[in-house]
Structure formats: structure tokens, C-alpha cells
Amino acid sequence: MRTIQSVEDVQEALQGLRPVVGMGVTAFPRIGVVNLLPNFELLCILDSTDLSWLKRTVKVTSVKRDFTGRVEKLNTLALLQLRSTQRYLRSLGEHPSLFLYKSSKKIEELADRNGYRLLVNRSDVRDVYEDKWEFRRIAREIAFPLPAGEQLPIDDFSRDVFGKLQEKLGTDLVFQITDYSKGGGVGTFFVSDVKGFDAFIGFVGRRRQAGRDLQRLNVTKRISGESASISGCVTRYGVLTSRIQRQIVDVPEVVGYHGRSGVFCGHDWGERYGSTLEGKARSLVCKLGEQMFARGYRGIFGLDLVVNRSNDEVWPIECNSRYTGAFPVYSMLQEQAGAIPIDAWHLLEFSGVEYRMDVGAVQRSYDQAMTGAQLLLHNLERRNVTVRGSVKPGFYRLTGPGLVNIKWVRGGYSVADLESDLEFVLTDGVPRAGELLKPGSRIGRVIFKRNVMEDRGNQLQPDIRQTMKSLYRLYKLEKSKQRG
């Protein structure tokens, strides 16, 4: 049995796991394991401009560039349902392993029928944790310190009930529609008055008319503090954790969706929270991870938090029982710091390989502070637009008086190649000139080697705000009459 002490040990342990295909709408989110798997490639839907640089590291196949057939939706299931995708996977040999963001029942049915091996937790194991209604039940079972609140059917929620809950919980409340499994602020509302309540009821009505079955609601006291998260990895030897990661939410320079609350926009890993808060957050994720292990869960997951520095409180908000938006940048920062990326243990758990690890030593390597940040860019217009600018992926430098200008300096995509705090890298789904974008569509990911948020308050540092505005202008988004 092999003891894993280095990236090279991981590579040797996983050399029998072949072929492995990382799949997604864009290629970049699955690139974090490229140095761990000897026989790895990427298969994505979009033919974005950053693929030319990713291809210098790993084989990348794009449906829009390399296959025939139209993808009906931009998700992994639609990618797997394409006949051209299935032909391609057959060409790789028997039982290819698929490295995905998360699984679903339909993906599993398709995988079982075609002999694909999934390197993620199956839906019957993971779904209960991502279900926001069930998570509160599980959290109570393991004595998590949840924000005070109530669970009720949406149809029982009236102005009168809203008023009574304000009397009980306080004026500022959070409404969370639990029928939504995906994050990004979908179905989350910060409400403090009747106007906000009416807006929520209007949202539910519109979504139901569009065919969405919305039934259940969490109403909780709004906790003061910072949005944060912590990553965990469930292994046979125990639960590994990251440090607390500051989440960037609702930042107007990059946020793509209007009318939502708590919309995820990125991370700032340079934030320091202190040993008390770190210890409380780690205790929470380990406690949950142990319960998940008992139910068959393995590998990566995330826990969203609210962190209050003034009284050293950490509140768990929801569980993301899957890969999260912290990846692959977090993995790159770990590797740059000399640690084995946390993805390694996820892959080892799903590979069937017997291995040993010193969980204490690995955790100590994950306790070291790291500095870096990412921002997710979106179409900020509230309409369909056409990209008229030819935006280059790669590395940019802040220039000019006050560092308010940006200049492209070279191609690439990796955190490891950032040379100074005056540089950032643009990658992940950068659209080509002429592409049609819907409101809120992702148009790239910007990665820094520095902090980007103000010390307090939910806003970007002044030079970063200007940088994002300058970068956004390069896209030259033009109003389009075309339908998406």
C-alpha cells in the first residue's frame, strides 16, 4: 500500500485510472487536477478564446469547435447526451472516468448505460446535503448552531405570517426557497419590510407560471457578519479542511444577476480570521464531514458560513455537497504553496486505489496562509448583447497614473505564472467577438495574486473597481435584437 507524501506519489497511485475526462460547460474549472492524473483531458461545450492556452498544458476538446450537433442547454447532462460526445468517449477505450462538478440521477443513468465511471458522489448520497430544507434538519441532528428560523410551505406564507416572524426573529430576515439546489443567490432574498415580502411573492408567482415547482421555504434571522466558506474533503482517514475563505458577494462591478441577494462573485483568500474563528469553522466542517462519511459521502464539499469578527461567531448557512466555485484556483494556490492539492484525496477516494496518508501532516500543510483572489465576470446588461470586442485571454498589467489602465502582456492561465501584484490573469470562458450573450452570462474569471477587497465592508479596493470597469469595456457589448 502506497503512502502519499507528494504530488508524484499521487501521480503514481492514479496511473491506472485512465482515461480521465474532465467535463463541463467551460474547460478551466476542471483544470485543477491536471498535475495529478497521468492520462487526463478536458471536454467542454464552449469554444472560448482561453482554450488556446489551456491546450498547451492538456488536450482540450470543444463541442462547438470539434463536434457536430447542437447542445440544447449549457450543462453537463446536455453535453453527455450528445451522440458525438458518446462516440468520442467510446473512442477512448472501455470505462472512461468522468471528472464532473456534480452528478444527478439522469447523469448516472446515462453513465451506467454507457459504462462510464463517475469520480463524484452519486445523487442518492449527495442530494440530501445540498437540499436546503434537509440541511437544516441534519444540522439540528448534529447540534449545529443554526440561525434562528422557521420552515414552512410557501402557500402558508402570508403578510400576517411574515409580520409574526418579524416579531419573533427580528426585522431583517432571509427567505430561502429550498426547491432550488443550485447556488448563486437563486431563491435567496434579504427582506425587512412589506415591499420586500411582496417582491418575493411576485418572484414565486412568475417562476411558477414558467413551470417551476416551488413549495418550501426557510425563513431565518439575518445574521450580521461576512459571507465566507470553508472547503472540506471526506477521506477514510478523516476530514481535511481549508482555512476560512472570504466570499465576494453582490459586488456591482461583476455581479450578473439583479433582484437576488447573496450572489456569489468570487473569493479573497488573503483574508485572515484568527485562530478562534478558524478553529470554530474547522470544527463545524469536520463534524458535518464525519456525518457525511457515515452515510457514504467521499471527497470534496463546501460549507457556506457567516463570520462575525466582533463576537467570534461562525454560523453555518448551507452545504454544497459537490465541487465548489473555489476550485480550481484554490488547488492552484495550494500547489504553489508546496502542498498536495486537496483534489488528490478526492480522486484517491474514488479511484479504488489503496493508499496511506498522515492526515495530521496534510492538514498542517493546509493551515498555512495563502494570498490570492478571483472575480467572476458577467454580462451586466439587462438584455441580450453581442460581443464586439476581441478580448485576449491571459495576463494583464495595471499601468498608468493611479494604475487605472490595463495592458495585455502575455498569454496563459495559471496562478503560478502571475509575476506581481500588478498583474491579473483573465481566463475561463472568455467569449469570441460576435457571440450572443444573455443577461447574466459568464464572460470570464479574473485571478489575482493579492487581496482585492476592502478590509471592512463589501466592496472592492478602489484600483480593482477601476480595473474591472476597464476590462469590461474591452468586451464592447452591444445591444442585440437576437434571442438567446
GROMACS .gro file of C-alpha atoms in nm:
model
  484
    1MET     CA    1   0.000   0.000   0.000
    2ARG     CA    2   0.144   0.336  -0.106
    3THR     CA    3   0.194   0.623   0.140
    4ILE     CA    4   0.109   0.954  -0.028
    5GLN     CA    5   0.359   1.228   0.056
    6SER     CA    6   0.392   1.422  -0.269
    7VAL     CA    7   0.223   1.507  -0.598
    8GLU     CA    8   0.449   1.248  -0.760
    9ASP     CA    9   0.312   0.983  -0.525
   10VAL     CA   10  -0.040   1.081  -0.629
   11GLN     CA   11   0.051   1.052  -0.997
   12GLU     CA   12   0.193   0.703  -0.949
   13ALA     CA   13  -0.105   0.590  -0.741
   14LEU     CA   14  -0.351   0.713  -1.005
   15GLN     CA   15  -0.165   0.596  -1.317
   16GLY     CA   16  -0.406   0.304  -1.355
   17LEU     CA   17  -0.702   0.542  -1.366
   18ARG     CA   18  -0.728   0.600  -1.740
   19PRO     CA   19  -0.860   0.765  -1.935
   20VAL     CA   20  -0.996   1.050  -1.718
   21VAL     CA   21  -1.205   1.322  -1.883
   22GLY     CA   22  -1.284   1.648  -1.704
   23MET     CA   23  -1.618   1.775  -1.834
   24GLY     CA   24  -1.812   2.100  -1.811
   25VAL     CA   25  -1.956   2.399  -1.992
   26THR     CA   26  -1.611   2.559  -1.997
   27ALA     CA   27  -1.278   2.381  -1.962
   28PHE     CA   28  -1.099   2.583  -1.694
   29PRO     CA   29  -1.297   2.470  -1.385
   30ARG     CA   30  -1.172   2.110  -1.426
   31ILE     CA   31  -0.805   2.201  -1.490
   32GLY     CA   32  -0.705   2.184  -1.121
   33VAL     CA   33  -0.624   1.811  -1.131
   34VAL     CA   34  -0.407   1.825  -1.443
   35ASN     CA   35  -0.084   1.766  -1.247
   36LEU     CA   36  -0.234   1.474  -1.052
   37LEU     CA   37  -0.356   1.250  -1.335
   38PRO     CA   38  -0.113   1.098  -1.589
   39ASN     CA   39  -0.386   1.044  -1.851
   40PHE     CA   40  -0.619   1.343  -1.830
   41GLU     CA   41  -0.801   1.555  -2.085
   42LEU     CA   42  -1.082   1.811  -2.097
   43LEU     CA   43  -1.413   1.804  -2.284
   44CYS     CA   44  -1.626   2.119  -2.277
   45ILE     CA   45  -1.914   2.280  -2.462
   46LEU     CA   46  -1.796   2.634  -2.535
   47ASP     CA   47  -1.517   2.727  -2.775
   48SER     CA   48  -1.385   3.020  -2.573
   49THR     CA   49  -1.066   3.209  -2.655
   50ASP     CA   50  -0.878   3.083  -2.347
   51LEU     CA   51  -0.876   2.725  -2.480
   52SER     CA   52  -0.573   2.809  -2.695
   53TRP     CA   53  -0.366   2.849  -2.377
   54LEU     CA   54  -0.516   2.556  -2.185
   55LYS     CA   55  -0.432   2.331  -2.482
   56ARG     CA   56  -0.062   2.396  -2.424
   57THR     CA   57  -0.094   2.200  -2.098
   58VAL     CA   58  -0.364   1.941  -2.168
   59LYS     CA   59  -0.573   1.808  -2.455
   60VAL     CA   60  -0.897   2.007  -2.483
   61THR     CA   61  -1.195   1.910  -2.699
   62SER     CA   62  -1.477   2.158  -2.754
   63VAL     CA   63  -1.823   2.054  -2.874
   64LYS     CA   64  -1.881   2.381  -3.056
   65ARG     CA   65  -1.547   2.359  -3.234
   66ASP     CA   66  -1.485   1.986  -3.278
   67PHE     CA   67  -1.823   1.808  -3.282
   68THR     CA   68  -2.138   1.814  -3.487
   69GLY     CA   69  -2.475   1.854  -3.322
   70ARG     CA   70  -2.637   2.127  -3.119
   71VAL     CA   71  -2.623   2.138  -2.739
   72GLU     CA   72  -2.972   2.227  -2.615
   73LYS     CA   73  -2.861   2.353  -2.273
   74LEU     CA   74  -2.536   2.467  -2.119
   75ASN     CA   75  -2.488   2.192  -1.862
   76THR     CA   76  -2.304   1.863  -1.819
   77LEU     CA   77  -2.610   1.646  -1.880
   78ALA     CA   78  -2.670   1.809  -2.218
   79LEU     CA   79  -2.302   1.756  -2.302
   80LEU     CA   80  -2.322   1.386  -2.213
   81GLN     CA   81  -2.646   1.336  -2.405
   82LEU     CA   82  -2.485   1.436  -2.736
   83ARG     CA   83  -2.425   1.138  -2.963
   84SER     CA   84  -2.097   1.294  -3.072
   85THR     CA   85  -1.986   1.308  -2.708
   86GLN     CA   86  -2.075   0.943  -2.656
   87ARG     CA   87  -1.890   0.841  -2.975
   88TYR     CA   88  -1.585   1.033  -2.858
   89LEU     CA   89  -1.588   0.872  -2.514
   90ARG     CA   90  -1.616   0.525  -2.674
   91SER     CA   91  -1.309   0.606  -2.882
   92LEU     CA   92  -1.106   0.646  -2.561
   93GLY     CA   93  -1.149   0.282  -2.463
   94GLU     CA   94  -1.358   0.096  -2.210
   95HIS     CA   95  -1.496   0.259  -1.897
   96PRO     CA   96  -1.358   0.614  -1.915
   97SER     CA   97  -1.364   0.801  -1.584
   98LEU     CA   98  -1.555   1.129  -1.580
   99PHE     CA   99  -1.448   1.413  -1.351
  100LEU     CA  100  -1.753   1.638  -1.305
  101TYR     CA  101  -1.878   1.933  -1.100
  102LYS     CA  102  -2.154   1.712  -0.959
  103SER     CA  103  -2.374   1.421  -1.058
  104SER     CA  104  -2.751   1.378  -1.096
  105LYS     CA  105  -2.989   1.086  -1.143
  106LYS     CA  106  -3.007   1.144  -1.518
  107ILE     CA  107  -2.629   1.164  -1.549
  108GLU     CA  108  -2.598   0.840  -1.350
  109GLU     CA  109  -2.849   0.658  -1.569
  110LEU     CA  110  -2.658   0.764  -1.878
  111ALA     CA  111  -2.321   0.675  -1.723
  112ASP     CA  112  -2.438   0.330  -1.612
  113ARG     CA  113  -2.583   0.259  -1.955
  114ASN     CA  114  -2.259   0.352  -2.130
  115GLY     CA  115  -2.008   0.214  -1.881
  116TYR     CA  116  -1.868   0.546  -1.760
  117ARG     CA  117  -1.707   0.570  -1.418
  118LEU     CA  118  -1.806   0.881  -1.220
  119LEU     CA  119  -1.543   1.041  -0.996
  120VAL     CA  120  -1.808   1.219  -0.790
  121ASN     CA  121  -2.068   1.126  -0.530
  122ARG     CA  122  -2.393   0.984  -0.660
  123SER     CA  123  -2.715   1.176  -0.617
  124ASP     CA  124  -2.866   0.939  -0.360
  125VAL     CA  125  -2.571   1.024  -0.132
  126ARG     CA  126  -2.514   1.393  -0.203
  127ASP     CA  127  -2.857   1.545  -0.271
  128VAL     CA  128  -2.980   1.539   0.088
  129TYR     CA  129  -2.697   1.771   0.195
  130GLU     CA  130  -2.749   2.027  -0.080
  131ASP     CA  131  -3.124   2.032  -0.015
  132LYS     CA  132  -3.157   2.346   0.197
  133TRP     CA  133  -3.465   2.211   0.377
  134GLU     CA  134  -3.297   1.882   0.467
  135PHE     CA  135  -2.972   2.054   0.562
  136ARG     CA  136  -3.143   2.237   0.850
  137ARG     CA  137  -3.282   1.905   0.971
  138ILE     CA  138  -2.939   1.738   0.952
  139ALA     CA  139  -2.777   2.039   1.116
  140ARG     CA  140  -3.014   2.011   1.412
  141GLU     CA  141  -2.931   1.639   1.442
  142ILE     CA  142  -2.561   1.716   1.484
  143ALA     CA  143  -2.620   2.022   1.705
  144PHE     CA  144  -2.502   2.287   1.460
  145PRO     CA  145  -2.550   2.648   1.582
  146LEU     CA  146  -2.805   2.748   1.316
  147PRO     CA  147  -2.954   3.096   1.274
  148ALA     CA  148  -3.298   3.102   1.438
  149GLY     CA  149  -3.578   3.041   1.192
  150GLU     CA  150  -3.882   2.853   1.071
  151GLN     CA  151  -3.956   2.611   0.786
  152LEU     CA  152  -4.296   2.633   0.618
  153PRO     CA  153  -4.482   2.571   0.291
  154ILE     CA  154  -4.473   2.874   0.063
  155ASP     CA  155  -4.851   2.861   0.025
  156ASP     CA  156  -4.886   2.915   0.401
  157PHE     CA  157  -4.669   3.229   0.391
  158SER     CA  158  -4.878   3.545   0.411
  159ARG     CA  159  -4.822   3.905   0.516
  160ASP     CA  160  -4.966   3.815   0.854
  161VAL     CA  161  -4.724   3.524   0.898
  162PHE     CA  162  -4.440   3.748   0.779
  163GLY     CA  163  -4.526   4.005   1.047
  164LYS     CA  164  -4.538   3.741   1.320
  165LEU     CA  165  -4.199   3.605   1.212
  166GLN     CA  166  -4.053   3.956   1.228
  167GLU     CA  167  -4.185   3.988   1.583
  168LYS     CA  168  -4.024   3.655   1.672
  169LEU     CA  169  -3.696   3.670   1.477
  170GLY     CA  170  -3.634   4.040   1.419
  171THR     CA  171  -3.696   4.287   1.137
  172ASP     CA  172  -3.424   4.166   0.899
  173LEU     CA  173  -3.499   3.820   0.762
  174VAL     CA  174  -3.364   3.583   0.499
  175PHE     CA  175  -3.607   3.394   0.274
  176GLN     CA  176  -3.459   3.082   0.116
  177ILE     CA  177  -3.664   2.883  -0.135
  178THR     CA  178  -3.539   2.531  -0.070
  179ASP     CA  179  -3.659   2.385  -0.401
  180TYR     CA  180  -3.356   2.542  -0.572
  181SER     CA  181  -3.048   2.322  -0.546
  182LYS     CA  182  -2.804   2.548  -0.727
  183GLY     CA  183  -2.636   2.844  -0.561
  184GLY     CA  184  -2.550   3.190  -0.687
  185GLY     CA  185  -2.827   3.359  -0.488
  186VAL     CA  186  -3.109   3.181  -0.673
  187GLY     CA  187  -3.413   3.182  -0.448
  188THR     CA  188  -3.249   3.382  -0.166
  189PHE     CA  189  -3.398   3.713  -0.053
  190PHE     CA  190  -3.297   3.959   0.220
  191VAL     CA  191  -3.627   4.108   0.337
  192SER     CA  192  -3.702   4.370   0.602
  193ASP     CA  193  -4.039   4.520   0.500
  194VAL     CA  194  -4.369   4.451   0.326
  195LYS     CA  195  -4.233   4.581  -0.004
  196GLY     CA  196  -3.965   4.312   0.003
  197PHE     CA  197  -4.221   4.050   0.101
  198ASP     CA  198  -4.442   4.147  -0.196
  199ALA     CA  199  -4.140   4.129  -0.429
  200PHE     CA  200  -4.073   3.777  -0.305
  201ILE     CA  201  -4.434   3.666  -0.363
  202GLY     CA  202  -4.417   3.817  -0.712
  203PHE     CA  203  -4.098   3.622  -0.786
  204VAL     CA  204  -4.261   3.296  -0.676
  205GLY     CA  205  -4.565   3.364  -0.894
  206ARG     CA  206  -4.356   3.435  -1.204
  207ARG     CA  207  -4.142   3.125  -1.156
  208ARG     CA  208  -4.446   2.905  -1.104
  209GLN     CA  209  -4.602   3.043  -1.423
  210ALA     CA  210  -4.280   2.947  -1.601
  211GLY     CA  211  -4.326   2.588  -1.481
  212ARG     CA  212  -4.108   2.583  -1.172
  213ASP     CA  213  -4.246   2.379  -0.881
  214LEU     CA  214  -4.174   2.590  -0.572
  215GLN     CA  215  -4.316   2.456  -0.246
  216ARG     CA  216  -4.094   2.501   0.061
  217LEU     CA  217  -3.931   2.793   0.239
  218ASN     CA  218  -3.675   2.858   0.511
  219VAL     CA  219  -3.722   3.191   0.691
  220THR     CA  220  -3.433   3.281   0.922
  221LYS     CA  221  -3.299   3.570   1.120
  222ARG     CA  222  -3.044   3.762   0.915
  223ILE     CA  223  -2.709   3.724   1.089
  224SER     CA  224  -2.467   4.016   1.081
  225GLY     CA  225  -2.120   3.933   0.956
  226GLU     CA  226  -1.917   3.848   0.647
  227SER     CA  227  -2.002   3.591   0.383
  228ALA     CA  228  -1.744   3.316   0.390
  229SER     CA  229  -1.698   2.947   0.320
  230ILE     CA  230  -1.472   2.658   0.407
  231SER     CA  231  -1.384   2.361   0.188
  232GLY     CA  232  -1.371   2.007   0.320
  233CYS     CA  233  -1.265   1.669   0.187
  234VAL     CA  234  -1.401   1.348   0.338
  235THR     CA  235  -1.144   1.066   0.338
  236ARG     CA  236  -1.119   0.724   0.502
  237TYR     CA  237  -0.860   0.877   0.738
  238GLY     CA  238  -1.061   1.180   0.845
  239VAL     CA  239  -1.186   1.515   0.720
  240LEU     CA  240  -0.944   1.766   0.568
  241THR     CA  241  -1.029   2.135   0.561
  242SER     CA  242  -0.919   2.460   0.405
  243ARG     CA  243  -0.888   2.783   0.601
  244ILE     CA  244  -1.189   3.016   0.603
  245GLN     CA  245  -1.232   3.168   0.259
  246ARG     CA  246  -1.385   3.514   0.228
  247GLN     CA  247  -1.666   3.504  -0.026
  248ILE     CA  248  -1.725   3.800  -0.253
  249VAL     CA  249  -2.098   3.855  -0.300
  250ASP     CA  250  -2.322   4.117  -0.461
  251VAL     CA  251  -2.032   4.330  -0.591
  252PRO     CA  252  -2.184   4.560  -0.858
  253GLU     CA  253  -1.874   4.570  -1.079
  254VAL     CA  254  -1.906   4.200  -1.163
  255VAL     CA  255  -2.240   4.061  -1.034
  256GLY     CA  256  -2.451   3.928  -1.318
  257TYR     CA  257  -2.797   3.888  -1.170
  258HIS     CA  258  -3.034   4.155  -1.048
  259GLY     CA  259  -3.309   4.102  -0.791
  260ARG     CA  260  -3.118   3.833  -0.600
  261SER     CA  261  -2.940   3.850  -0.267
  262GLY     CA  262  -2.612   3.686  -0.176
  263VAL     CA  263  -2.498   3.635  -0.536
  264PHE     CA  264  -2.154   3.472  -0.540
  265CYS     CA  265  -1.890   3.673  -0.732
  266GLY     CA  266  -1.558   3.525  -0.620
  267HIS     CA  267  -1.314   3.473  -0.331
  268ASP     CA  268  -1.043   3.662  -0.147
  269TRP     CA  269  -0.806   3.409   0.011
  270GLY     CA  270  -0.581   3.672   0.168
  271GLU     CA  271  -0.823   3.747   0.450
  272ARG     CA  272  -0.702   3.649   0.799
  273TYR     CA  273  -0.966   3.546   1.053
  274GLY     CA  274  -0.763   3.442   1.357
  275SER     CA  275  -0.730   3.114   1.541
  276THR     CA  276  -1.063   3.127   1.729
  277LEU     CA  277  -1.277   3.169   1.419
  278GLU     CA  278  -1.065   2.923   1.220
  279GLY     CA  279  -1.100   2.665   1.495
  280LYS     CA  280  -1.478   2.703   1.514
  281ALA     CA  281  -1.517   2.679   1.136
  282ARG     CA  282  -1.297   2.371   1.118
  283SER     CA  283  -1.492   2.205   1.398
  284LEU     CA  284  -1.815   2.258   1.204
  285VAL     CA  285  -1.685   2.118   0.876
  286CYS     CA  286  -1.526   1.817   1.047
  287LYS     CA  287  -1.844   1.740   1.239
  288LEU     CA  288  -2.052   1.755   0.922
  289GLY     CA  289  -1.789   1.563   0.725
  290GLU     CA  290  -1.791   1.278   0.976
  291GLN     CA  291  -2.168   1.251   0.946
  292MET     CA  292  -2.137   1.255   0.566
  293PHE     CA  293  -1.874   0.980   0.580
  294ALA     CA  294  -2.112   0.761   0.781
  295ARG     CA  295  -2.369   0.799   0.503
  296GLY     CA  296  -2.123   0.708   0.228
  297TYR     CA  297  -2.007   1.052   0.113
  298ARG     CA  298  -1.646   1.089  -0.004
  299GLY     CA  299  -1.435   1.375  -0.135
  300ILE     CA  300  -1.482   1.749  -0.178
  301PHE     CA  301  -1.764   1.958  -0.031
  302GLY     CA  302  -1.812   2.314   0.088
  303LEU     CA  303  -1.985   2.480   0.381
  304ASP     CA  304  -2.113   2.838   0.343
  305LEU     CA  305  -2.073   3.050   0.656
  306VAL     CA  306  -2.144   3.387   0.808
  307VAL     CA  307  -1.848   3.500   1.019
  308ASN     CA  308  -1.879   3.773   1.283
  309ARG     CA  309  -1.540   3.903   1.394
  310SER     CA  310  -1.678   4.124   1.672
  311ASN     CA  311  -1.802   3.831   1.881
  312ASP     CA  312  -1.608   3.542   1.723
  313GLU     CA  313  -1.922   3.368   1.596
  314VAL     CA  314  -1.938   3.132   1.299
  315TRP     CA  315  -2.277   3.036   1.159
  316PRO     CA  316  -2.323   2.753   0.904
  317ILE     CA  317  -2.569   2.854   0.632
  318GLU     CA  318  -2.578   2.576   0.373
  319CYS     CA  319  -2.381   2.280   0.241
  320ASN     CA  320  -2.252   2.243  -0.114
  321SER     CA  321  -2.206   1.867  -0.144
  322ARG     CA  322  -2.000   1.888  -0.463
  323TYR     CA  323  -1.709   2.076  -0.611
  324THR     CA  324  -1.747   2.448  -0.540
  325GLY     CA  325  -1.660   2.779  -0.701
  326ALA     CA  326  -1.334   2.791  -0.504
  327PHE     CA  327  -1.186   2.541  -0.749
  328PRO     CA  328  -0.958   2.518  -0.939
  329VAL     CA  329  -0.796   2.840  -0.815
  330TYR     CA  330  -0.774   2.714  -0.457
  331SER     CA  331  -0.599   2.398  -0.583
  332MET     CA  332  -0.350   2.611  -0.777
  333LEU     CA  333  -0.274   2.822  -0.469
  334GLN     CA  334  -0.217   2.507  -0.264
  335GLU     CA  335   0.020   2.361  -0.521
  336GLN     CA  336   0.208   2.690  -0.543
  337ALA     CA  337   0.247   2.681  -0.164
  338GLY     CA  338   0.405   2.335  -0.185
  339ALA     CA  339   0.104   2.141  -0.057
  340ILE     CA  340  -0.064   1.844  -0.223
  341PRO     CA  341  -0.386   1.986  -0.372
  342ILE     CA  342  -0.692   1.873  -0.177
  343ASP     CA  343  -0.831   1.730  -0.505
  344ALA     CA  344  -0.578   1.447  -0.472
  345TRP     CA  345  -0.765   1.289  -0.182
  346HIS     CA  346  -1.097   1.326  -0.364
  347LEU     CA  347  -0.954   1.136  -0.662
  348LEU     CA  348  -0.790   0.873  -0.446
  349GLU     CA  349  -1.118   0.805  -0.264
  350PHE     CA  350  -1.298   0.745  -0.594
  351SER     CA  351  -1.016   0.559  -0.769
  352GLY     CA  352  -1.041   0.235  -0.574
  353VAL     CA  353  -0.668   0.259  -0.500
  354GLU     CA  354  -0.548   0.158  -0.153
  355TYR     CA  355  -0.332   0.430  -0.001
  356ARG     CA  356  -0.200   0.566   0.328
  357MET     CA  357  -0.172   0.925   0.443
  358ASP     CA  358  -0.062   1.119   0.750
  359VAL     CA  359  -0.382   1.321   0.788
  360GLY     CA  360  -0.229   1.544   1.056
  361ALA     CA  361   0.070   1.638   0.841
  362VAL     CA  362  -0.151   1.705   0.540
  363GLN     CA  363  -0.384   1.923   0.746
  364ARG     CA  364  -0.088   2.124   0.878
  365SER     CA  365   0.016   2.195   0.519
  366TYR     CA  366  -0.338   2.323   0.453
  367ASP     CA  367  -0.325   2.551   0.758
  368GLN     CA  368  -0.067   2.783   0.603
  369ALA     CA  369  -0.193   3.123   0.493
  370MET     CA  370  -0.228   3.190   0.121
  371THR     CA  371  -0.285   3.511  -0.072
  372GLY     CA  372  -0.486   3.538  -0.392
  373ALA     CA  373  -0.830   3.625  -0.522
  374GLN     CA  374  -1.072   3.559  -0.804
  375LEU     CA  375  -1.364   3.753  -0.952
  376LEU     CA  376  -1.627   3.605  -1.183
  377LEU     CA  377  -1.724   3.838  -1.467
  378HIS     CA  378  -2.075   3.853  -1.614
  379ASN     CA  379  -2.275   4.039  -1.873
  380LEU     CA  380  -2.402   4.330  -1.662
  381GLU     CA  381  -2.655   4.449  -1.919
  382ARG     CA  382  -3.015   4.352  -1.854
  383ARG     CA  383  -3.064   4.233  -2.209
  384ASN     CA  384  -2.913   4.019  -2.483
  385VAL     CA  385  -2.590   4.164  -2.618
  386THR     CA  386  -2.336   4.083  -2.888
  387VAL     CA  387  -1.964   4.087  -2.810
  388ARG     CA  388  -1.794   4.332  -3.046
  389GLY     CA  389  -1.453   4.346  -2.881
  390SER     CA  390  -1.175   4.091  -2.935
  391VAL     CA  391  -1.076   4.027  -2.573
  392LYS     CA  392  -0.747   3.846  -2.525
  393PRO     CA  393  -0.725   3.585  -2.251
  394GLY     CA  394  -0.406   3.580  -2.050
  395PHE     CA  395  -0.208   3.814  -1.830
  396TYR     CA  396  -0.275   4.186  -1.795
  397ARG     CA  397  -0.078   4.454  -1.611
  398LEU     CA  398  -0.214   4.757  -1.428
  399THR     CA  399  -0.047   5.068  -1.572
  400GLY     CA  400  -0.060   5.447  -1.580
  401PRO     CA  401  -0.109   5.710  -1.309
  402GLY     CA  402  -0.313   5.561  -1.028
  403LEU     CA  403  -0.294   5.220  -1.201
  404VAL     CA  404  -0.626   5.285  -1.373
  405ASN     CA  405  -0.529   5.141  -1.713
  406ILE     CA  406  -0.473   4.779  -1.813
  407LYS     CA  407  -0.242   4.629  -2.076
  408TRP     CA  408  -0.229   4.273  -2.209
  409VAL     CA  409   0.127   4.141  -2.166
  410ARG     CA  410   0.126   3.766  -2.244
  411GLY     CA  411  -0.088   3.456  -2.276
  412GLY     CA  412  -0.154   3.189  -2.015
  413TYR     CA  413  -0.398   3.089  -1.743
  414SER     CA  414  -0.218   2.971  -1.428
  415VAL     CA  415  -0.189   3.141  -1.090
  416ALA     CA  416   0.171   3.017  -1.077
  417ASP     CA  417   0.264   3.246  -1.366
  418LEU     CA  418   0.148   3.571  -1.204
  419GLU     CA  419   0.466   3.776  -1.163
  420SER     CA  420   0.349   4.056  -0.932
  421ASP     CA  421   0.056   4.219  -0.754
  422LEU     CA  422   0.021   4.448  -1.056
  423GLU     CA  423  -0.087   4.158  -1.277
  424PHE     CA  424  -0.403   3.955  -1.317
  425VAL     CA  425  -0.498   3.671  -1.548
  426LEU     CA  426  -0.823   3.652  -1.746
  427THR     CA  427  -0.945   3.302  -1.834
  428ASP     CA  428  -1.244   3.063  -1.818
  429GLY     CA  429  -1.496   3.105  -2.097
  430VAL     CA  430  -1.380   3.434  -2.250
  431PRO     CA  431  -1.624   3.480  -2.543
  432ARG     CA  432  -1.523   3.544  -2.901
  433ALA     CA  433  -1.619   3.856  -3.094
  434GLY     CA  434  -1.964   3.812  -3.247
  435GLU     CA  435  -2.102   3.585  -2.974
  436LEU     CA  436  -2.451   3.648  -2.837
  437LEU     CA  437  -2.478   3.672  -2.459
  438LYS     CA  438  -2.786   3.651  -2.239
  439PRO     CA  439  -2.824   3.875  -1.933
  440GLY     CA  440  -2.600   3.747  -1.655
  441SER     CA  441  -2.393   3.520  -1.882
  442ARG     CA  442  -2.042   3.444  -1.755
  443ILE     CA  443  -1.773   3.620  -1.960
  444GLY     CA  444  -1.458   3.524  -1.773
  445ARG     CA  445  -1.272   3.472  -1.448
  446VAL     CA  446  -1.009   3.717  -1.323
  447ILE     CA  447  -0.740   3.585  -1.087
  448PHE     CA  448  -0.504   3.793  -0.874
  449LYS     CA  449  -0.202   3.724  -0.654
  450ARG     CA  450  -0.321   3.982  -0.397
  451ASN     CA  451  -0.619   4.085  -0.189
  452VAL     CA  452  -0.895   4.264  -0.380
  453MET     CA  453  -1.149   4.352  -0.109
  454GLU     CA  454  -1.153   4.642   0.134
  455ASP     CA  455  -1.059   4.542   0.489
  456ARG     CA  456  -1.415   4.600   0.603
  457GLY     CA  457  -1.735   4.636   0.407
  458ASN     CA  458  -1.845   4.451   0.097
  459GLN     CA  459  -1.665   4.641  -0.175
  460LEU     CA  460  -1.361   4.601  -0.396
  461GLN     CA  461  -1.050   4.807  -0.340
  462PRO     CA  462  -1.059   5.130  -0.548
  463ASP     CA  463  -0.794   5.024  -0.802
  464ILE     CA  464  -0.964   4.685  -0.850
  465ARG     CA  465  -1.301   4.855  -0.908
  466GLN     CA  466  -1.143   5.063  -1.182
  467THR     CA  467  -0.963   4.759  -1.324
  468MET     CA  468  -1.290   4.568  -1.358
  469LYS     CA  469  -1.455   4.862  -1.532
  470SER     CA  470  -1.163   4.894  -1.776
  471LEU     CA  471  -1.168   4.522  -1.850
  472TYR     CA  472  -1.545   4.517  -1.901
  473ARG     CA  473  -1.521   4.795  -2.159
  474LEU     CA  474  -1.290   4.579  -2.372
  475TYR     CA  475  -1.582   4.345  -2.449
  476LYS     CA  476  -1.771   4.626  -2.629
  477LEU     CA  477  -2.109   4.471  -2.553
  478GLU     CA  478  -2.372   4.589  -2.798
  479LYS     CA  479  -2.749   4.559  -2.763
  480SER     CA  480  -2.876   4.270  -2.974
  481LYS     CA  481  -3.217   4.201  -3.125
  482GLN     CA  482  -3.139   3.829  -3.144
  483ARG     CA  483  -3.298   3.590  -2.897
  484GLY     CA  484  -3.066   3.374  -2.690
   0.00000   0.00000   0.00000
